[in-house]
Coordinates of C-alpha atoms in Angstrom, one line a residue:
X103 CA 104.3 71.4 88.1
X104 CA 103.7 75.2 88.0
X105 CA 106.1 78.1 87.3
X106 CA 105.7 81.7 86.3
X107 CA 107.7 83.9 84.0
X108 CA 107.5 87.5 83.1
X109 CA 106.9 88.4 79.5
X110 CA 106.4 91.9 78.0
X111 CA 102.8 92.4 76.9
X112 CA 101.5 94.9 74.3
X113 CA 98.5 97.0 75.0
X114 CA 96.4 94.8 72.7
X115 CA 97.6 91.5 74.2
X116 CA 94.9 89.2 75.6
X117 CA 95.0 86.3 78.0
X118 CA 95.7 83.2 75.9
X119 CA 96.9 79.6 76.1
X120 CA 99.8 78.5 73.9
X121 CA 100.0 74.8 73.2
X122 CA 103.4 73.3 72.5
X123 CA 103.7 70.5 69.9
X124 CA 102.8 67.1 71.2
X125 CA 105.6 64.8 72.4
X126 CA 106.1 61.1 71.8
X127 CA 104.2 58.8 74.1
X128 CA 107.4 57.5 75.7
X129 CA 108.6 61.0 76.7
X130 CA 108.4 62.3 80.2
X131 CA 105.0 63.8 80.9
X132 CA 106.1 66.6 83.2
X133 CA 103.7 69.4 82.6
X134 CA 104.8 73.0 82.9
X135 CA 102.1 75.6 83.2
X136 CA 103.3 79.1 83.2
X137 CA 100.3 81.1 84.1
X138 CA 99.3 84.2 85.8
X139 CA 96.7 86.9 85.4
X140 CA 96.6 89.1 82.5
X141 CA 96.8 92.1 84.8
X142 CA 100.4 91.1 85.5
X143 CA 101.3 91.1 81.9
X144 CA 102.0 87.4 81.5
X145 CA 101.3 84.9 78.7
X146 CA 99.9 81.6 79.7
X147 CA 101.9 78.7 78.3
X148 CA 101.0 75.0 78.7
X149 CA 103.6 72.4 77.6
X150 CA 105.3 69.2 78.7
X151 CA 108.7 69.7 80.3
X152 CA 110.9 68.2 77.6
X153 CA 109.4 70.4 74.9
X154 CA 109.5 73.5 77.0
X155 CA 113.2 73.0 77.8
X156 CA 114.1 72.2 74.2
X157 CA 112.3 75.4 73.0
X158 CA 114.0 77.4 75.7
X159 CA 117.5 76.2 74.5
X160 CA 116.6 77.0 70.9
X161 CA 115.8 80.6 72.0
X162 CA 119.0 80.8 74.0
X163 CA 121.2 79.7 71.0
X164 CA 119.4 82.3 68.8
X165 CA 120.0 85.0 71.4
X166 CA 123.7 84.1 71.7
X167 CA 124.1 84.2 67.9
X168 CA 122.4 87.6 67.9
X169 CA 124.6 89.0 70.6
X170 CA 127.7 87.7 68.9
X171 CA 126.8 89.6 65.8
X172 CA 125.9 92.7 67.9
X173 CA 129.2 92.8 69.7
X174 CA 131.5 91.4 67.0
X175 CA 132.6 88.1 68.5
X176 CA 131.7 85.0 70.5
X177 CA 130.0 85.7 73.8
X178 CA 132.1 84.2 76.5
X179 CA 130.8 83.4 80.0
X180 CA 132.4 86.7 81.3
X181 CA 130.6 88.7 78.6
X182 CA 127.4 86.9 79.2
X183 CA 127.7 87.7 82.9
X184 CA 128.2 91.4 82.1
X185 CA 125.1 91.5 80.0
X186 CA 123.2 89.9 82.9
X187 CA 124.2 92.8 85.1
X188 CA 123.9 95.7 82.7
X189 CA 121.3 96.9 80.2
X190 CA 122.5 98.1 76.8
X191 CA 120.4 101.2 76.4
X192 CA 121.4 101.6 72.7
X193 CA 119.5 98.4 71.8
X194 CA 116.9 98.5 74.5
X195 CA 113.4 99.0 73.1
X196 CA 111.1 100.6 75.7
X197 CA 108.0 100.1 73.5
X198 CA 108.0 96.5 74.5
X199 CA 107.3 97.3 78.1
X200 CA 104.0 99.0 78.8
X201 CA 103.6 101.1 81.9
X202 CA 100.8 103.2 83.4
X203 CA 103.3 105.1 85.4
X204 CA 103.0 108.8 84.5
X205 CA 106.3 110.6 84.5
X206 CA 104.6 113.9 85.0
X207 CA 102.7 112.6 88.0
X208 CA 105.9 111.9 89.9
X209 CA 107.0 108.5 88.9
X210 CA 110.7 107.9 88.3
X211 CA 111.8 108.3 84.7
X212 CA 112.2 105.3 82.4
X213 CA 114.2 104.9 79.2
X214 CA 110.9 105.3 77.5
X215 CA 110.6 108.8 79.1
X216 CA 113.8 109.9 77.4
X217 CA 113.0 108.2 74.1
X218 CA 109.7 110.0 74.0
X219 CA 111.5 113.3 74.8
X220 CA 109.2 113.9 77.7
X221 CA 111.9 115.3 80.0
X222 CA 112.9 119.0 80.1
X223 CA 116.6 119.2 79.4
X224 CA 117.9 121.4 82.2
X225 CA 121.2 123.3 82.3
X226 CA 122.9 120.8 84.6
X227 CA 121.8 118.0 82.3
X228 CA 123.5 119.7 79.4
X229 CA 126.6 120.4 81.4
X230 CA 127.0 116.8 82.6
X231 CA 126.2 115.3 79.2
X232 CA 128.9 117.6 77.6
X233 CA 131.5 116.6 80.1
X234 CA 130.8 112.8 80.1
X235 CA 130.4 112.9 76.3
X236 CA 133.8 114.6 75.8
X237 CA 135.4 112.0 78.1
X238 CA 133.7 109.2 76.2
X239 CA 135.1 110.1 72.8
X240 CA 138.6 110.9 74.0
X241 CA 141.4 108.5 73.0
X242 CA 143.4 108.3 76.2
X243 CA 143.1 105.3 78.5
X244 CA 141.9 106.7 81.8
X245 CA 139.7 105.6 84.7
X246 CA 137.1 108.2 85.5
X247 CA 133.9 108.1 87.6
X248 CA 131.7 111.1 87.2
X249 CA 129.3 111.7 90.0
X250 CA 126.1 113.6 90.5
X251 CA 124.4 114.2 93.9
X252 CA 121.2 115.9 94.9
X253 CA 118.1 115.7 97.1
X254 CA 115.2 113.4 96.2
X255 CA 113.1 114.7 93.4
X256 CA 115.8 117.0 91.8
X257 CA 116.0 115.1 88.5
X258 CA 119.1 113.0 89.1
X259 CA 117.8 109.8 87.4
X260 CA 116.4 111.9 84.5
X261 CA 119.8 113.5 84.0
X262 CA 121.5 110.1 84.1
X263 CA 119.2 108.8 81.3
X264 CA 119.5 112.0 79.3
X265 CA 123.3 111.6 79.4
X266 CA 122.9 108.1 78.1
X267 CA 120.8 109.4 75.1
X268 CA 123.6 111.9 74.4
X269 CA 126.2 109.2 74.4
X270 CA 124.3 107.1 71.9
X271 CA 124.3 110.1 69.6
X272 CA 128.1 110.1 69.9
X273 CA 128.4 106.5 68.9
X274 CA 129.1 105.3 72.5
X275 CA 127.4 102.4 74.2
X276 CA 125.8 103.3 77.6
X277 CA 125.1 100.4 79.9
X278 CA 122.8 100.8 82.9
X279 CA 123.5 98.7 85.9
X280 CA 120.5 96.6 86.9
X281 CA 121.5 96.5 90.6
X282 CA 120.1 93.0 91.0
X283 CA 123.3 91.8 92.7
X284 CA 126.8 93.1 93.3
X285 CA 129.1 94.1 90.5
X286 CA 131.1 91.3 89.0
X287 CA 134.4 93.2 88.6
X288 CA 136.1 90.5 86.6
X289 CA 133.3 90.3 84.1
X290 CA 133.1 94.1 83.7
X291 CA 136.9 94.4 83.2
X292 CA 136.7 91.7 80.5
X293 CA 133.8 93.5 78.8
X294 CA 135.6 96.9 78.8
X295 CA 138.7 95.3 77.3
X296 CA 136.5 93.8 74.6
X297 CA 134.1 96.7 74.0
X298 CA 136.1 99.8 75.0
X299 CA 133.6 102.4 73.8
X300 CA 131.4 101.7 76.8
X301 CA 130.1 104.0 79.5
X302 CA 128.7 102.4 82.7
X303 CA 125.8 104.1 84.4
X304 CA 124.9 103.6 88.1
X305 CA 121.7 105.1 89.6
X306 CA 121.8 105.2 93.4
X307 CA 125.3 103.9 93.5
X308 CA 126.4 104.2 97.1
X309 CA 125.7 100.6 97.9
X310 CA 128.1 99.6 95.1
X311 CA 130.7 102.3 95.7
X312 CA 133.4 100.0 97.0
X313 CA 133.0 97.7 94.0
X314 CA 133.3 100.7 91.7
X315 CA 136.6 101.5 93.5
X316 CA 137.9 98.0 93.0
X317 CA 136.8 98.1 89.3
X318 CA 138.7 101.4 88.9
X319 CA 141.8 100.1 90.5
X320 CA 141.7 96.9 88.4
X321 CA 141.2 98.8 85.2
X322 CA 144.2 101.0 86.1
X323 CA 146.4 98.0 86.8
X324 CA 145.4 96.3 83.6
X325 CA 145.5 99.5 81.5
X326 CA 141.8 99.2 80.6
X327 CA 139.7 102.2 79.9
X328 CA 136.9 103.0 82.3
X329 CA 134.3 105.7 82.2
X330 CA 131.4 105.6 84.6
X331 CA 128.7 108.0 85.7
X332 CA 126.7 107.6 88.9
X333 CA 124.1 109.3 91.0
X334 CA 123.2 109.3 94.6
X335 CA 121.2 111.2 97.2
X336 CA 123.0 114.0 99.1
X337 CA 122.8 112.1 102.4
X338 CA 124.9 109.3 101.0
X339 CA 127.8 111.4 99.6
X340 CA 129.9 110.3 102.5
X341 CA 129.6 106.7 101.4
X342 CA 130.8 107.7 97.9
X343 CA 133.7 109.7 99.2
X344 CA 134.8 107.1 101.7
X345 CA 134.8 104.4 99.0
X346 CA 135.9 106.0 95.7
X347 CA 139.3 107.6 95.6
X348 CA 139.6 111.2 94.4
X349 CA 142.0 109.8 91.8
X350 CA 139.0 108.5 89.9
X351 CA 136.1 110.7 91.1
X352 CA 135.1 113.5 88.7
X353 CA 134.5 116.4 89.2
X354 CA 135.6 117.5 92.6
X355 CA 133.4 118.8 94.1
X356 CA 130.8 116.6 92.3
X357 CA 127.9 117.8 90.3
X358 CA 124.9 118.8 92.5
X359 CA 121.4 118.7 91.3
X360 CA 119.6 121.5 93.2
X361 CA 117.3 124.4 92.6
X362 CA 116.0 125.4 89.2
X363 CA 117.6 128.3 87.4
X364 CA 115.5 130.9 85.5
X365 CA 116.5 129.2 82.3
X366 CA 115.5 125.8 83.7
X367 CA 112.1 127.1 84.7
X368 CA 111.5 128.5 81.2
X369 CA 112.6 125.1 79.7
X370 CA 110.3 123.2 82.0
X371 CA 107.3 125.4 81.4
X372 CA 107.8 125.0 77.6
X373 CA 107.9 121.2 78.0
X374 CA 104.9 121.1 80.3
X375 CA 103.0 123.4 78.0
X376 CA 103.8 121.2 74.9
X377 CA 102.5 118.2 76.7
X378 CA 99.4 119.9 78.1
X379 CA 100.6 119.2 81.7
X380 CA 100.6 122.6 83.4
X381 CA 97.9 121.5 85.7
X382 CA 96.3 124.3 87.8
X383 CA 98.6 127.0 86.4
X384 CA 97.5 126.3 82.8
X385 CA 95.5 129.6 82.6
X386 CA 98.0 131.6 84.5
X387 CA 99.9 134.3 82.7
X388 CA 103.5 133.5 81.7
X389 CA 104.8 135.6 84.6
X390 CA 102.5 133.9 87.1
X391 CA 103.6 130.5 85.8
X392 CA 107.2 131.4 86.4
X393 CA 106.4 132.8 89.8
X394 CA 104.8 129.5 90.7
X395 CA 108.0 127.7 90.3
X396 CA 110.2 130.5 91.6
X397 CA 108.2 131.5 94.7
X398 CA 105.5 128.9 95.5
X399 CA 107.8 125.9 94.7
X400 CA 111.0 127.6 95.9
X401 CA 112.7 126.6 92.6
X402 CA 112.4 123.0 93.6
X403 CA 111.5 120.6 90.8
X404 CA 109.8 118.0 93.0
X405 CA 107.7 120.4 94.9
X406 CA 106.7 122.3 91.8
X407 CA 105.6 119.2 89.9
X408 CA 103.9 117.8 92.9
X409 CA 101.8 120.9 93.3
X410 CA 100.6 121.0 89.7
X411 CA 98.5 117.9 89.7
X412 CA 99.1 116.1 93.0
X413 CA 100.0 112.9 91.2
X414 CA 100.0 109.5 92.9
X415 CA 103.6 109.1 92.0
X416 CA 104.7 111.9 94.2
X417 CA 102.8 110.4 97.1
X418 CA 104.4 107.0 96.6
X419 CA 107.8 108.6 96.5
X420 CA 107.3 110.4 99.8
X421 CA 106.0 107.2 101.3
X422 CA 109.0 105.3 100.1
X423 CA 111.5 107.8 101.5
X424 CA 109.7 107.7 104.8
X425 CA 109.5 103.9 104.9
X426 CA 113.2 103.6 103.9
X427 CA 114.5 105.4 107.0
X428 CA 116.5 102.9 108.9
X429 CA 115.0 103.5 112.4
X430 CA 111.7 104.1 114.1
X431 CA 113.0 107.1 115.9
X432 CA 114.1 108.6 112.6
X433 CA 110.7 108.1 111.1
X434 CA 109.1 109.8 114.2
X435 CA 111.5 112.7 113.9
X436 CA 110.8 113.1 110.2
X437 CA 107.0 112.8 110.7
X438 CA 107.0 115.3 113.6
X439 CA 109.1 117.8 111.6
X440 CA 106.7 117.4 108.6
X441 CA 103.6 117.9 110.9
X442 CA 105.2 121.1 112.3
X443 CA 106.4 122.5 109.0
X444 CA 103.1 121.8 107.2
X445 CA 101.9 124.4 109.7
X446 CA 104.7 126.7 108.7
X447 CA 106.9 126.3 111.8
X448 CA 110.2 124.4 112.0
X449 CA 110.3 121.9 114.9
X450 CA 112.6 123.0 117.8
X451 CA 115.5 120.5 117.9
X452 CA 115.0 119.8 121.6
X453 CA 111.3 119.0 121.0
X454 CA 112.3 116.7 118.1
X455 CA 114.7 114.8 120.4
X456 CA 112.0 114.4 123.0
X457 CA 109.3 113.2 120.6
X458 CA 111.6 110.8 118.8
X459 CA 113.4 109.5 121.9
X460 CA 116.8 110.7 120.7
X461 CA 119.7 112.5 122.2
X462 CA 120.9 115.7 120.5
X463 CA 123.9 114.0 119.0
X464 CA 121.8 111.2 117.7
X465 CA 119.5 113.7 116.0
X466 CA 122.4 115.5 114.4
X467 CA 123.9 112.2 113.2
X468 CA 120.5 111.2 111.8
X469 CA 120.1 114.5 109.9
X470 CA 123.6 114.3 108.5
X471 CA 123.3 110.7 107.3
X472 CA 120.0 108.9 106.9
X473 CA 117.8 111.9 106.9
X474 CA 120.1 114.3 105.0
X475 CA 117.9 114.3 101.9
X476 CA 114.7 114.7 103.9
X477 CA 115.5 117.2 106.7
X478 CA 117.4 120.4 107.3
X479 CA 118.6 121.4 110.7
X480 CA 118.6 125.2 110.7
X481 CA 118.7 128.0 113.3
X482 CA 114.9 127.9 113.2
X483 CA 114.7 124.2 113.9
X484 CA 114.2 120.9 112.1
X485 CA 112.2 121.0 108.9
X486 CA 111.8 119.2 105.5
X487 CA 113.0 121.2 102.4
X488 CA 109.5 122.4 101.5
X489 CA 106.0 122.6 103.0
X490 CA 104.6 120.7 100.0
X491 CA 106.8 117.7 100.9
X492 CA 105.6 118.0 104.5
X493 CA 102.0 118.2 103.5
X494 CA 102.3 115.1 101.3
X495 CA 103.9 113.1 104.1
X496 CA 101.4 114.2 106.7
X497 CA 98.5 113.1 104.5
X498 CA 100.1 109.7 104.0
X499 CA 100.5 109.1 107.8
X500 CA 97.8 106.9 109.4
X501 CA 95.6 108.7 111.8
X502 CA 96.8 106.7 114.8
X503 CA 100.4 107.8 114.0
X504 CA 99.3 111.4 113.7
X505 CA 97.5 111.1 117.0
X506 CA 100.6 109.9 118.7
X507 CA 103.1 112.3 117.2
X508 CA 100.9 115.4 117.5
X509 CA 100.2 114.5 121.1
X510 CA 103.8 113.9 121.9
X511 CA 104.9 117.1 120.2
X512 CA 102.4 119.4 121.9
X513 CA 103.2 117.8 125.3
X514 CA 106.9 118.3 124.7
X515 CA 106.4 122.0 123.8
X516 CA 104.3 122.7 126.9
X517 CA 107.4 123.6 129.1
X518 CA 108.3 126.3 126.5
X519 CA 104.9 127.9 126.4
X520 CA 103.9 130.4 129.1
X521 CA 102.4 133.9 129.2
X522 CA 105.7 135.5 128.2
X523 CA 106.1 133.1 125.3
X524 CA 102.6 134.0 124.1
X525 CA 103.3 137.7 124.4
X526 CA 106.6 137.3 122.5
X527 CA 105.0 135.0 119.9
X528 CA 107.8 132.5 120.2
X529 CA 108.3 129.7 117.8
X530 CA 107.1 127.0 120.3
X531 CA 104.0 129.0 121.1
X532 CA 103.2 129.6 117.4
X533 CA 103.5 125.9 116.8
X534 CA 101.3 125.0 119.9
X535 CA 98.8 127.5 118.7
X536 CA 98.5 125.8 115.3
X537 CA 98.5 122.3 116.7
X538 CA 95.8 123.1 119.2
X539 CA 93.5 124.6 116.5
X540 CA 90.4 122.4 116.5
X541 CA 90.3 122.2 112.7
X542 CA 93.9 121.0 112.7
X543 CA 93.1 118.5 115.4
X544 CA 90.2 117.0 113.5
X545 CA 92.2 116.9 110.3
X546 CA 95.0 115.0 112.1
X547 CA 93.1 112.6 114.2
X548 CA 89.5 112.6 113.0
X549 CA 86.3 113.7 114.7
X550 CA 86.0 110.5 116.6
X551 CA 89.2 111.0 118.6
X552 CA 89.5 114.7 118.7
X553 CA 87.9 115.1 122.2
X554 CA 90.2 112.3 123.5
X555 CA 93.2 114.2 122.1
X556 CA 92.3 117.4 124.0
X557 CA 91.7 115.3 127.2
X558 CA 95.3 114.0 126.9
X559 CA 96.8 117.5 127.1
X560 CA 94.5 119.0 129.7
X561 CA 97.1 118.8 132.5
X562 CA 99.6 120.8 130.5
X563 CA 97.3 123.4 129.0
X564 CA 94.2 123.9 131.2
X565 CA 95.6 127.2 132.3
X566 CA 95.4 128.5 128.7
X567 CA 92.3 130.1 127.4
X568 CA 92.9 129.0 123.9
X569 CA 92.8 125.4 125.0
X570 CA 89.3 125.8 126.3
X571 CA 88.0 127.9 123.5
X572 CA 89.2 125.4 120.9
X573 CA 87.7 122.6 122.9
X574 CA 84.4 124.6 123.0
X575 CA 84.5 125.0 119.2
X576 CA 85.1 121.3 118.7
X577 CA 82.3 120.2 121.0
X578 CA 80.0 122.7 119.4
X579 CA 81.0 121.2 116.0
X580 CA 80.2 117.7 117.3
X581 CA 76.8 118.8 118.7
X582 CA 77.6 118.6 122.4
X583 CA 76.3 122.1 123.2
X584 CA 76.3 121.7 127.0
X585 CA 80.1 120.9 127.1
X586 CA 80.8 123.5 124.4
X587 CA 79.1 126.3 126.4
X588 CA 80.8 125.3 129.6
X589 CA 84.3 125.3 127.9
X590 CA 83.6 128.7 126.2
X591 CA 82.6 130.2 129.6
X592 CA 85.7 128.8 131.2
X593 CA 87.9 130.3 128.5
X594 CA 86.3 133.7 129.1
X595 CA 86.9 133.4 132.8
X596 CA 90.6 132.9 132.2
X597 CA 90.9 135.8 129.8
X598 CA 88.2 138.3 128.8
X599 CA 89.6 138.7 125.2
X600 CA 87.9 139.4 121.9
X601 CA 88.7 135.8 120.8
X602 CA 87.0 134.3 123.8
X603 CA 84.0 136.6 123.4
X604 CA 83.8 135.6 119.8
X605 CA 84.0 131.9 120.7
X606 CA 81.2 132.1 123.2
X607 CA 79.1 134.1 120.7
X608 CA 79.8 131.3 118.1
X609 CA 78.8 128.6 120.5
X610 CA 75.6 130.4 121.5
X611 CA 74.7 131.1 117.9
X612 CA 74.9 127.4 117.1
X613 CA 72.7 126.5 120.1
X614 CA 70.2 129.2 119.1
X615 CA 70.0 127.8 115.5
X616 CA 69.6 124.2 116.7
X617 CA 66.9 125.0 119.2
X618 CA 65.1 128.1 117.7
X619 CA 66.1 129.9 120.9
X620 CA 65.7 133.6 120.6
X621 CA 67.0 134.4 124.1
X622 CA 70.2 132.5 123.3
X623 CA 70.4 134.3 120.0
X624 CA 70.3 137.6 121.8
X625 CA 73.0 136.4 124.3
X626 CA 75.2 135.4 121.3
X627 CA 74.8 138.9 119.7
X628 CA 75.7 140.5 123.0
X629 CA 79.0 138.6 123.2
X630 CA 79.8 139.4 119.6
X631 CA 79.2 143.0 120.3
X632 CA 81.8 142.9 123.1
X633 CA 84.2 141.3 120.7
X634 CA 83.6 143.9 118.0
X635 CA 83.9 146.8 120.3
X636 CA 87.1 145.7 122.1
X637 CA 89.9 148.3 121.4
X638 CA 92.1 147.3 118.5
X639 CA 89.6 144.7 117.3
X640 CA 87.5 147.1 115.3
X641 CA 89.3 146.0 112.1
X642 CA 88.7 142.3 112.8
X643 CA 86.3 140.4 110.5
X644 CA 85.6 137.5 112.9
X645 CA 82.7 138.9 114.9
X646 CA 81.1 140.1 111.6
X647 CA 81.5 136.8 109.9
X648 CA 80.0 135.0 112.9
X649 CA 77.1 137.4 113.1
X650 CA 76.1 137.6 109.5
X651 CA 76.5 133.9 108.7
X652 CA 74.7 132.8 111.9
X653 CA 71.7 135.2 111.5
X654 CA 71.3 134.1 107.9
X655 CA 71.4 130.5 108.9
X656 CA 68.9 131.1 111.7
X657 CA 66.5 132.7 109.2
X658 CA 67.0 130.0 106.6
X659 CA 66.2 127.3 109.3
X660 CA 63.3 128.9 111.0
X661 CA 62.1 131.6 108.7
X662 CA 62.5 135.4 108.7
X663 CA 59.5 135.9 111.0
X664 CA 61.4 134.0 113.7
X665 CA 64.0 136.8 113.8
X666 CA 62.9 139.5 116.3
X667 CA 62.6 143.1 114.9
X668 CA 65.4 144.2 117.2
X669 CA 67.7 141.7 115.6
X670 CA 66.7 142.8 112.1
X671 CA 67.6 146.4 113.2
X672 CA 70.9 145.1 114.6
X673 CA 71.6 143.5 111.2
X674 CA 71.2 146.9 109.5
X675 CA 73.6 148.7 111.9
X676 CA 76.2 145.9 111.7
X677 CA 76.1 145.9 108.0
X678 CA 76.6 149.7 107.9
X679 CA 79.6 149.3 110.3
X680 CA 81.1 146.4 108.3
X681 CA 80.9 148.4 105.1
X682 CA 83.2 151.1 106.6
X683 CA 85.6 148.9 108.5
X684 CA 89.0 148.0 107.0
X685 CA 88.2 144.4 107.4
X686 CA 86.0 144.5 104.3
X687 CA 87.7 147.2 102.3
X688 CA 89.4 144.7 100.0
X689 CA 87.8 143.0 97.0
X690 CA 87.3 139.7 98.9
X691 CA 85.7 141.5 101.8
X692 CA 83.3 143.5 99.6
X693 CA 82.4 140.3 97.8
X694 CA 81.5 138.8 101.2
X695 CA 79.3 141.7 102.1
X696 CA 77.4 141.5 98.8
X697 CA 76.8 137.8 99.3
X698 CA 75.4 138.3 102.8
X699 CA 73.2 141.2 101.6
X700 CA 71.9 139.0 98.7
X701 CA 71.1 136.2 101.1
X702 CA 69.4 138.6 103.5
X703 CA 67.2 140.0 100.7
X704 CA 66.3 136.4 99.6
X705 CA 65.0 135.7 103.1
X706 CA 62.8 138.8 103.0
X707 CA 61.4 137.8 99.6

């Protein structure tokens, strides 16, 4: 007979076999082998059934005696039930549970996080701890449920545990609900009557809100003191308000965990610095470090922490939030919004509805409920709270999903994109422009399916020169020079524009380099010249970048002697022009010019 049981394992623990004492020959010989791999943190035990059960009962009696001493009296079935449902954080030893989950990499906090003082104590945390602590030490018999809401990743769970630590310092017992099953109201009331200096803690409490209401009512009827503190995501506030009466709910409106204050950012930076966890901003000046959290992260804790080290925990949290959405259409809407917002454009609501197969009212209902913590519906459109969040989710989506959603999105946007939209730079056009970029397409769907993706939108966008020039750049990148040149020529026929001249020049340069084709090289330079000399394009760096990088690569591939003298003279004139154009007047531009000049001289030497 086999069974398995969890047992805490220290870091030095090894896989071992524990033999129970032998049993008399006439005893039942049922063998119990509790075994599992060391990786799961289990101890292997081998014993006969009778000895195992007898030993288990001895441990049970010892535990009951210990609990009776701890709580000042005999442990009744009701009290035992309460202790099954709640963890006494005052006596909980986090050192017995080893974990590789790094709080700073985005994993949810544990009691060990607080015990190790790894959290930054933010202003809201102090405010809540002060209020709950004052209520906990007050003498009057009241029933109060303090409540904190906030978006995912704003530190709600950390605040909850930090409040618990504060309560312990006040001599109050905080008990954390395990959430393994529903609340046993009768057992909790019995406990509170027996151990009145108790505070109940509920993390993600919406599912248990009605039970908390019944608990509050029962305590009021029986004149039993109740103090509870719960947290929940913003999108589920309605469930809390619908279930828990304002008679019990504190404060009103509830605490909201949101953006970091200046003081919070200072506290957070001090904590991260003390732990050596500033990530890529470690060598920033103090002002730049503050600016990272204020500007880059938009004062959002999750986005700021995610951007420091890109920890696995943040990725898992984003994946969990996505998977936990209750409908396929909701997941599609969320994914489409993230794909768009990663590109810096909010998704038009009508497009979101079409892509997700929703009606407008269904989308609004989704955003207000299930997706409230993940999406915002603004005048600009549908978007996640931050581009960092969007980027994390997009990277986690499988390529087939990205293929489908990007394709549906750009098809749905087609009716909103015409020459007037291009001229006006409308939001739909800007999004289409980004989605159609061949580098974006390859990143989303992979090189293998990129051509197929473009084929799928040909009917909607074949009138558009950008469609053909991006297809040309893709096929050139994939090595299909015949198709690439044809597509580039077609883009130029639709619109003789500096971009299309530059695209044809790029494609021809790649052909020339692959084939050591001087005539094609000259044709490429001719098209780049047209791009460079187009009015209002004198300040663009694109033709110069294409020209210099391609000529250098041609020489590196085939030798300097393969470059005709006329092309060498062209290099000199182009370099002189580039040195005086605004495109290279900044430090980065000057650095580029110096690099090209050095490479050119290396060819000559």
